[in-house]
Amino acid sequence: MENLTFNADILFLEGLKVTPQSSFPAFILLLVIYIFIMVSNIGLTAMICLDRSLHQPMYLLFCNMSINDVFGASTVIPRLLSDIFILTKDRYITYKECVIQAFCSHFHAGTSHSVLMVMAFDRYVAICSPLHYATIMTNKMVLKLTLLAWLLALGSVVILIGLNVRLSRCKRAIFNPFCDNASLFKLSCDNIIINHIYGLGSAVVILGSSIGSITITYLKITMVCLTSKNRVLNSRALQTCATHLAVYLIMLGSSFAPMVLHRFPKLSDSGKLASILFHVVPPALNAVIYGLQIKEVRQRIIKALYNNNKVSNFTC
């Protein structure tokens, strides 16, 4: 009985499908990307935390995005790296580990949308009500919005994964690079209509709120910029909003790619590969986009590199 119980808790996990010849290049590529994600995002967060002149709402919200990117990448990439040299038929994961990975991957996705909505609100207040910005976006307000963004994502994912944990399991194979909501409920032979309804409903609410709020915010910002003759205001608005919009579109593209590809059976393998992109592409690009596009952050990076270069030359 103990052996049967043990076997029921061990699942087959397909992981990243690569040929033996491409295993090493794929491992090196993923490892380099992961190291870059960690260094760039943690470096950006540390820079903002240590430099008091950057303790402004916009930059503090950047920290939330960077922390979430590190979390999201760490949810998926290390497991892919550890399994890449193992034969596909010999890749296994415990049910508890699978549940934790599914929870973390969806929590990362939900937080990405909610944090970007808060950042859009920050840009809206800064551009459309600049005189009231300091009184509205106080440190207390930033803290409240940050907690709201993380707690809303947490609440929706707790229910999502909780609906899966209650199900009995009759299957042991997960044909996906990593565990997610769909992977979990496909293990069951029970009636999963509630899972489908809540999963689809929560996705519609999150994506609808995200796309709707971003669209309305940027339409209002565009109207303000078109009616304003202040070139400095328009230039600053274009710079910060273009950065935020670029990050949002990259995230949205990475979200929709697997959804679209999974609809075509011949492209199922491409869809599985695309599902990894959400945890790889935005985390790798966000810190670069923010670091290079935002003048204040870019200046701090250049200054830090210049000081390090002077120290190294002096020691030589």
mmCIF file of N, CA, C and O in Angstrom, residues 33 36-45 48 58-59 61-73 108-109 111-113 115-116 119 240 242-255 277-294 297-298 301:
data_model
loop_
_atom_site.group_PDB
_atom_site.id
_atom_site.type_symbol
_atom_site.label_atom_id
_atom_site.label_comp_id
_atom_site.label_asym_id
_atom_site.label_seq_id
_atom_site.Cartn_x
_atom_site.Cartn_y
_atom_site.Cartn_z
ATOM 1 N N ILE A 33 20.883 33.050 -19.877
ATOM 2 C CA ILE A 33 19.698 33.903 -19.755
ATOM 3 C C ILE A 33 19.279 34.028 -18.289
ATOM 4 O O ILE A 33 18.956 35.122 -17.816
ATOM 5 N N PHE A 36 21.656 36.233 -16.407
ATOM 6 C CA PHE A 36 21.419 37.627 -16.812
ATOM 7 C C PHE A 36 20.170 38.184 -16.128
ATOM 8 O O PHE A 36 20.175 39.326 -15.659
ATOM 9 N N ILE A 37 19.107 37.382 -16.073
ATOM 10 C CA ILE A 37 17.868 37.810 -15.411
ATOM 11 C C ILE A 37 18.134 38.131 -13.943
ATOM 12 O O ILE A 37 17.703 39.167 -13.429
ATOM 13 N N MET A 38 18.855 37.252 -13.273
ATOM 14 C CA MET A 38 19.129 37.438 -11.854
ATOM 15 C C MET A 38 19.993 38.673 -11.606
ATOM 16 O O MET A 38 19.677 39.516 -10.759
ATOM 17 N N VAL A 39 21.078 38.794 -12.365
ATOM 18 C CA VAL A 39 22.016 39.910 -12.160
ATOM 19 C C VAL A 39 21.361 41.242 -12.499
ATOM 20 O O VAL A 39 21.474 42.214 -11.731
ATOM 21 N N SER A 40 20.680 41.321 -13.647
ATOM 22 C CA SER A 40 20.098 42.593 -14.091
ATOM 23 C C SER A 40 18.962 43.054 -13.177
ATOM 24 O O SER A 40 18.904 44.225 -12.782
ATOM 25 N N ASN A 41 18.072 42.144 -12.815
ATOM 26 C CA ASN A 41 16.927 42.528 -11.984
ATOM 27 C C ASN A 41 17.313 42.793 -10.537
ATOM 28 O O ASN A 41 16.848 43.767 -9.936
ATOM 29 N N ILE A 42 18.162 41.939 -9.970
ATOM 30 C CA ILE A 42 18.609 42.172 -8.595
ATOM 31 C C ILE A 42 19.483 43.418 -8.530
ATOM 32 O O ILE A 42 19.396 44.216 -7.585
ATOM 33 N N GLY A 43 20.308 43.622 -9.577
ATOM 34 C CA GLY A 43 21.149 44.821 -9.632
ATOM 35 C C GLY A 43 20.324 46.096 -9.695
ATOM 36 O O GLY A 43 20.627 47.075 -9.006
ATOM 37 N N LEU A 44 19.267 46.089 -10.527
ATOM 38 C CA LEU A 44 18.394 47.259 -10.644
ATOM 39 C C LEU A 44 17.674 47.535 -9.325
ATOM 40 O O LEU A 44 17.580 48.691 -8.886
ATOM 41 N N THR A 45 17.186 46.471 -8.680
ATOM 42 C CA THR A 45 16.500 46.630 -7.402
ATOM 43 C C THR A 45 17.445 47.182 -6.333
ATOM 44 O O THR A 45 17.077 48.090 -5.569
ATOM 45 N N ILE A 48 18.167 50.942 -6.904
ATOM 46 C CA ILE A 48 17.055 51.807 -6.502
ATOM 47 C C ILE A 48 16.942 51.872 -4.980
ATOM 48 O O ILE A 48 16.689 52.937 -4.405
ATOM 49 N N MET A 58 7.600 55.782 -9.048
ATOM 50 C CA MET A 58 7.827 55.058 -10.286
ATOM 51 C C MET A 58 8.939 54.019 -10.138
ATOM 52 O O MET A 58 8.821 52.876 -10.588
ATOM 53 N N TYR A 59 10.033 54.406 -9.476
ATOM 54 C CA TYR A 59 11.173 53.504 -9.330
ATOM 55 C C TYR A 59 10.899 52.410 -8.302
ATOM 56 O O TYR A 59 11.366 51.275 -8.457
ATOM 57 N N LEU A 61 8.042 51.084 -7.853
ATOM 58 C CA LEU A 61 7.203 50.128 -8.579
ATOM 59 C C LEU A 61 8.043 49.280 -9.531
ATOM 60 O O LEU A 61 7.715 48.104 -9.777
ATOM 61 N N PHE A 62 9.127 49.857 -10.064
ATOM 62 C CA PHE A 62 10.063 49.072 -10.872
ATOM 63 C C PHE A 62 10.593 47.898 -10.048
ATOM 64 O O PHE A 62 10.750 46.786 -10.564
ATOM 65 N N CYS A 63 10.890 48.159 -8.776
ATOM 66 C CA CYS A 63 11.418 47.116 -7.887
ATOM 67 C C CYS A 63 10.444 45.948 -7.788
ATOM 68 O O CYS A 63 10.856 44.780 -7.779
ATOM 69 N N ASN A 64 9.153 46.256 -7.706
ATOM 70 C CA ASN A 64 8.142 45.197 -7.653
ATOM 71 C C ASN A 64 8.204 44.324 -8.894
ATOM 72 O O ASN A 64 8.131 43.092 -8.809
ATOM 73 N N MET A 65 8.336 44.967 -10.049
ATOM 74 C CA MET A 65 8.403 44.219 -11.298
ATOM 75 C C MET A 65 9.661 43.360 -11.354
ATOM 76 O O MET A 65 9.619 42.193 -11.767
ATOM 77 N N SER A 66 10.791 43.913 -10.928
ATOM 78 C CA SER A 66 12.052 43.160 -10.962
ATOM 79 C C SER A 66 12.021 41.969 -10.003
ATOM 80 O O SER A 66 12.471 40.876 -10.348
ATOM 81 N N ILE A 67 11.489 42.188 -8.802
ATOM 82 C CA ILE A 67 11.380 41.091 -7.825
ATOM 83 C C ILE A 67 10.473 39.989 -8.369
ATOM 84 O O ILE A 67 10.772 38.799 -8.258
ATOM 85 N N ASN A 68 9.377 40.385 -8.984
ATOM 86 C CA ASN A 68 8.457 39.403 -9.563
ATOM 87 C C ASN A 68 9.095 38.665 -10.734
ATOM 88 O O ASN A 68 8.855 37.467 -10.927
ATOM 89 N N ASP A 69 9.912 39.352 -11.521
ATOM 90 C CA ASP A 69 10.598 38.707 -12.650
ATOM 91 C C ASP A 69 11.593 37.661 -12.166
ATOM 92 O O ASP A 69 11.713 36.581 -12.752
ATOM 93 N N VAL A 70 12.330 37.990 -11.107
ATOM 94 C CA VAL A 70 13.270 37.024 -10.517
ATOM 95 C C VAL A 70 12.508 35.805 -10.006
ATOM 96 O O VAL A 70 12.915 34.653 -10.213
ATOM 97 N N PHE A 71 11.386 36.056 -9.355
ATOM 98 C CA PHE A 71 10.549 34.983 -8.816
ATOM 99 C C PHE A 71 10.009 34.097 -9.940
ATOM 100 O O PHE A 71 10.067 32.859 -9.861
ATOM 101 N N GLY A 72 9.493 34.721 -11.000
ATOM 102 C CA GLY A 72 8.920 33.965 -12.115
ATOM 103 C C GLY A 72 9.946 33.118 -12.846
ATOM 104 O O GLY A 72 9.689 31.952 -13.170
ATOM 105 N N ALA A 73 11.120 33.697 -13.103
ATOM 106 C CA ALA A 73 12.173 32.947 -13.781
ATOM 107 C C ALA A 73 12.666 31.787 -12.925
ATOM 108 O O ALA A 73 12.919 30.683 -13.426
ATOM 109 N N HIS A 108 3.089 34.441 -10.409
ATOM 110 C CA HIS A 108 3.964 35.346 -11.168
ATOM 111 C C HIS A 108 3.189 36.032 -12.286
ATOM 112 O O HIS A 108 3.317 37.255 -12.482
ATOM 113 N N ALA A 109 2.386 35.268 -13.011
ATOM 114 C CA ALA A 109 1.616 35.828 -14.128
ATOM 115 C C ALA A 109 0.602 36.860 -13.643
ATOM 116 O O ALA A 109 0.495 37.961 -14.204
ATOM 117 N N THR A 111 0.604 38.574 -10.816
ATOM 118 C CA THR A 111 1.291 39.743 -10.259
ATOM 119 C C THR A 111 1.848 40.631 -11.357
ATOM 120 O O THR A 111 1.853 41.866 -11.227
ATOM 121 N N SER A 112 2.316 40.037 -12.448
ATOM 122 C CA SER A 112 2.838 40.825 -13.578
ATOM 123 C C SER A 112 1.775 41.786 -14.100
ATOM 124 O O SER A 112 2.044 42.969 -14.334
ATOM 125 N N HIS A 113 0.564 41.279 -14.270
ATOM 126 C CA HIS A 113 -0.531 42.121 -14.766
ATOM 127 C C HIS A 113 -0.937 43.177 -13.742
ATOM 128 O O HIS A 113 -1.119 44.356 -14.089
ATOM 129 N N VAL A 115 0.755 44.486 -11.174
ATOM 130 C CA VAL A 115 1.789 45.503 -10.945
ATOM 131 C C VAL A 115 1.848 46.483 -12.113
ATOM 132 O O VAL A 115 1.988 47.704 -11.911
ATOM 133 N N LEU A 116 1.718 45.984 -13.328
ATOM 134 C CA LEU A 116 1.736 46.873 -14.498
ATOM 135 C C LEU A 116 0.514 47.787 -14.522
ATOM 136 O O LEU A 116 0.590 48.925 -15.005
ATOM 137 N N MET A 119 1.403 50.544 -12.169
ATOM 138 C CA MET A 119 2.371 51.429 -12.815
ATOM 139 C C MET A 119 1.693 52.343 -13.835
ATOM 140 O O MET A 119 2.072 53.512 -13.990
ATOM 141 N N THR A 240 8.631 57.827 -20.597
ATOM 142 C CA THR A 240 8.223 56.885 -19.551
ATOM 143 C C THR A 240 7.088 55.970 -19.999
ATOM 144 O O THR A 240 7.080 54.778 -19.677
ATOM 145 N N ALA A 242 6.350 55.076 -23.152
ATOM 146 C CA ALA A 242 6.842 54.149 -24.172
ATOM 147 C C ALA A 242 7.537 52.963 -23.511
ATOM 148 O O ALA A 242 7.391 51.810 -23.953
ATOM 149 N N THR A 243 8.283 53.228 -22.445
ATOM 150 C CA THR A 243 8.976 52.162 -21.717
ATOM 151 C C THR A 243 7.963 51.202 -21.093
ATOM 152 O O THR A 243 8.070 49.985 -21.236
ATOM 153 N N HIS A 244 6.988 51.760 -20.407
ATOM 154 C CA HIS A 244 5.961 50.945 -19.754
ATOM 155 C C HIS A 244 5.155 50.152 -20.770
ATOM 156 O O HIS A 244 4.873 48.960 -20.570
ATOM 157 N N LEU A 245 4.796 50.803 -21.879
ATOM 158 C CA LEU A 245 3.998 50.149 -22.913
ATOM 159 C C LEU A 245 4.784 49.025 -23.588
ATOM 160 O O LEU A 245 4.220 47.971 -23.905
ATOM 161 N N ALA A 246 6.076 49.229 -23.806
ATOM 162 C CA ALA A 246 6.920 48.196 -24.420
ATOM 163 C C ALA A 246 6.959 46.952 -23.539
ATOM 164 O O ALA A 246 6.821 45.823 -24.027
ATOM 165 N N VAL A 247 7.142 47.163 -22.247
ATOM 166 C CA VAL A 247 7.174 46.046 -21.296
ATOM 167 C C VAL A 247 5.830 45.312 -21.288
ATOM 168 O O VAL A 247 5.780 44.073 -21.284
ATOM 169 N N TYR A 248 4.748 46.075 -21.310
ATOM 170 C CA TYR A 248 3.414 45.473 -21.277
ATOM 171 C C TYR A 248 3.143 44.657 -22.541
ATOM 172 O O TYR A 248 2.611 43.547 -22.468
ATOM 173 N N LEU A 249 3.516 45.195 -23.711
ATOM 174 C CA LEU A 249 3.270 44.487 -24.969
ATOM 175 C C LEU A 249 4.104 43.218 -25.071
ATOM 176 O O LEU A 249 3.643 42.201 -25.603
ATOM 177 N N ILE A 250 5.332 43.251 -24.556
ATOM 178 C CA ILE A 250 6.180 42.049 -24.537
ATOM 179 C C ILE A 250 5.535 40.979 -23.667
ATOM 180 O O ILE A 250 5.463 39.799 -24.039
ATOM 181 N N MET A 251 5.048 41.389 -22.497
ATOM 182 C CA MET A 251 4.393 40.446 -21.592
ATOM 183 C C MET A 251 3.115 39.890 -22.216
ATOM 184 O O MET A 251 2.843 38.685 -22.146
ATOM 185 N N LEU A 252 2.339 40.758 -22.861
ATOM 186 C CA LEU A 252 1.079 40.335 -23.470
ATOM 187 C C LEU A 252 1.341 39.369 -24.623
ATOM 188 O O LEU A 252 0.645 38.359 -24.770
ATOM 189 N N GLY A 253 2.348 39.676 -25.434
ATOM 190 C CA GLY A 253 2.711 38.787 -26.539
ATOM 191 C C GLY A 253 3.157 37.423 -26.043
ATOM 192 O O GLY A 253 2.775 36.379 -26.601
ATOM 193 N N SER A 254 3.938 37.420 -24.952
ATOM 194 C CA SER A 254 4.406 36.161 -24.369
ATOM 195 C C SER A 254 3.250 35.375 -23.750
ATOM 196 O O SER A 254 3.307 34.146 -23.654
ATOM 197 N N SER A 255 2.195 36.073 -23.336
ATOM 198 C CA SER A 255 1.019 35.412 -22.753
ATOM 199 C C SER A 255 0.153 34.777 -23.832
ATOM 200 O O SER A 255 -0.318 33.640 -23.681
ATOM 201 N N LEU A 277 8.299 31.082 -22.696
ATOM 202 C CA LEU A 277 8.724 32.451 -23.020
ATOM 203 C C LEU A 277 8.246 33.473 -21.991
ATOM 204 O O LEU A 277 8.945 34.442 -21.711
ATOM 205 N N PHE A 278 7.040 33.242 -21.429
ATOM 206 C CA PHE A 278 6.503 34.204 -20.461
ATOM 207 C C PHE A 278 7.399 34.325 -19.239
ATOM 208 O O PHE A 278 7.479 35.387 -18.618
ATOM 209 N N HIS A 279 8.095 33.237 -18.901
ATOM 210 C CA HIS A 279 8.966 33.230 -17.727
ATOM 211 C C HIS A 279 10.419 33.535 -18.081
ATOM 212 O O HIS A 279 11.271 33.536 -17.195
ATOM 213 N N VAL A 280 10.681 33.767 -19.364
ATOM 214 C CA VAL A 280 12.053 34.015 -19.811
ATOM 215 C C VAL A 280 12.213 35.384 -20.472
ATOM 216 O O VAL A 280 13.078 36.177 -20.087
ATOM 217 N N VAL A 281 11.362 35.679 -21.463
ATOM 218 C CA VAL A 281 11.535 36.903 -22.263
ATOM 219 C C VAL A 281 11.275 38.181 -21.466
ATOM 220 O O VAL A 281 12.155 39.049 -21.389
ATOM 221 N N PRO A 282 10.070 38.357 -20.846
ATOM 222 C CA PRO A 282 9.863 39.599 -20.083
ATOM 223 C C PRO A 282 10.882 39.803 -18.955
ATOM 224 O O PRO A 282 11.421 40.906 -18.811
ATOM 225 N N PRO A 283 11.187 38.774 -18.137
ATOM 226 C CA PRO A 283 12.190 38.990 -17.081
ATOM 227 C C PRO A 283 13.563 39.382 -17.621
ATOM 228 O O PRO A 283 14.288 40.142 -16.979
ATOM 229 N N ALA A 284 13.914 38.870 -18.817
ATOM 230 C CA ALA A 284 15.224 39.189 -19.384
ATOM 231 C C ALA A 284 15.268 40.592 -19.976
ATOM 232 O O ALA A 284 16.322 41.239 -19.995
ATOM 233 N N LEU A 285 14.123 41.088 -20.455
ATOM 234 C CA LEU A 285 14.102 42.378 -21.150
ATOM 235 C C LEU A 285 13.675 43.555 -20.274
ATOM 236 O O LEU A 285 14.076 44.696 -20.536
ATOM 237 N N ASN A 286 12.859 43.297 -19.247
ATOM 238 C CA ASN A 286 12.313 44.399 -18.448
ATOM 239 C C ASN A 286 13.381 45.286 -17.827
ATOM 240 O O ASN A 286 13.327 46.517 -17.930
ATOM 241 N N ALA A 287 14.356 44.659 -17.170
ATOM 242 C CA ALA A 287 15.400 45.448 -16.508
ATOM 243 C C ALA A 287 16.222 46.231 -17.523
ATOM 244 O O ALA A 287 16.634 47.367 -17.267
ATOM 245 N N VAL A 288 16.453 45.637 -18.698
ATOM 246 C CA VAL A 288 17.224 46.314 -19.752
ATOM 247 C C VAL A 288 16.456 47.527 -20.268
ATOM 248 O O VAL A 288 17.018 48.617 -20.426
ATOM 249 N N ILE A 289 15.167 47.327 -20.524
ATOM 250 C CA ILE A 289 14.334 48.423 -21.048
ATOM 251 C C ILE A 289 14.266 49.572 -20.049
ATOM 252 O O ILE A 289 14.466 50.739 -20.398
ATOM 253 N N TYR A 290 13.997 49.251 -18.784
ATOM 254 C CA TYR A 290 13.923 50.286 -17.761
ATOM 255 C C TYR A 290 15.280 50.944 -17.547
ATOM 256 O O TYR A 290 15.387 52.163 -17.424
ATOM 257 N N GLY A 291 16.326 50.122 -17.492
ATOM 258 C CA GLY A 291 17.664 50.644 -17.221
ATOM 259 C C GLY A 291 18.191 51.570 -18.300
ATOM 260 O O GLY A 291 18.867 52.562 -18.010
ATOM 261 N N LEU A 292 17.870 51.278 -19.557
ATOM 262 C CA LEU A 292 18.408 52.071 -20.665
ATOM 263 C C LEU A 292 17.498 53.227 -21.069
ATOM 264 O O LEU A 292 17.978 54.245 -21.559
ATOM 265 N N GLN A 293 16.196 53.067 -20.866
ATOM 266 C CA GLN A 293 15.257 54.096 -21.320
ATOM 267 C C GLN A 293 15.031 55.214 -20.304
ATOM 268 O O GLN A 293 14.845 56.367 -20.687
ATOM 269 N N ILE A 294 15.022 54.877 -19.027
ATOM 270 C CA ILE A 294 14.772 55.894 -18.004
ATOM 271 C C ILE A 294 16.073 56.625 -17.708
ATOM 272 O O ILE A 294 17.049 56.023 -17.262
ATOM 273 N N VAL A 297 17.845 56.303 -14.165
ATOM 274 C CA VAL A 297 18.419 54.977 -13.918
ATOM 275 C C VAL A 297 19.643 54.768 -14.800
ATOM 276 O O VAL A 297 20.665 54.249 -14.350
ATOM 277 N N ARG A 298 19.540 55.189 -16.057
ATOM 278 C CA ARG A 298 20.665 55.049 -16.991
ATOM 279 C C ARG A 298 21.897 55.808 -16.492
ATOM 280 O O ARG A 298 23.018 55.308 -16.563
ATOM 281 N N ILE A 301 23.576 53.893 -13.699
ATOM 282 C CA ILE A 301 24.304 52.723 -14.211
ATOM 283 C C ILE A 301 25.644 53.145 -14.812
ATOM 284 O O ILE A 301 26.685 52.538 -14.537
#
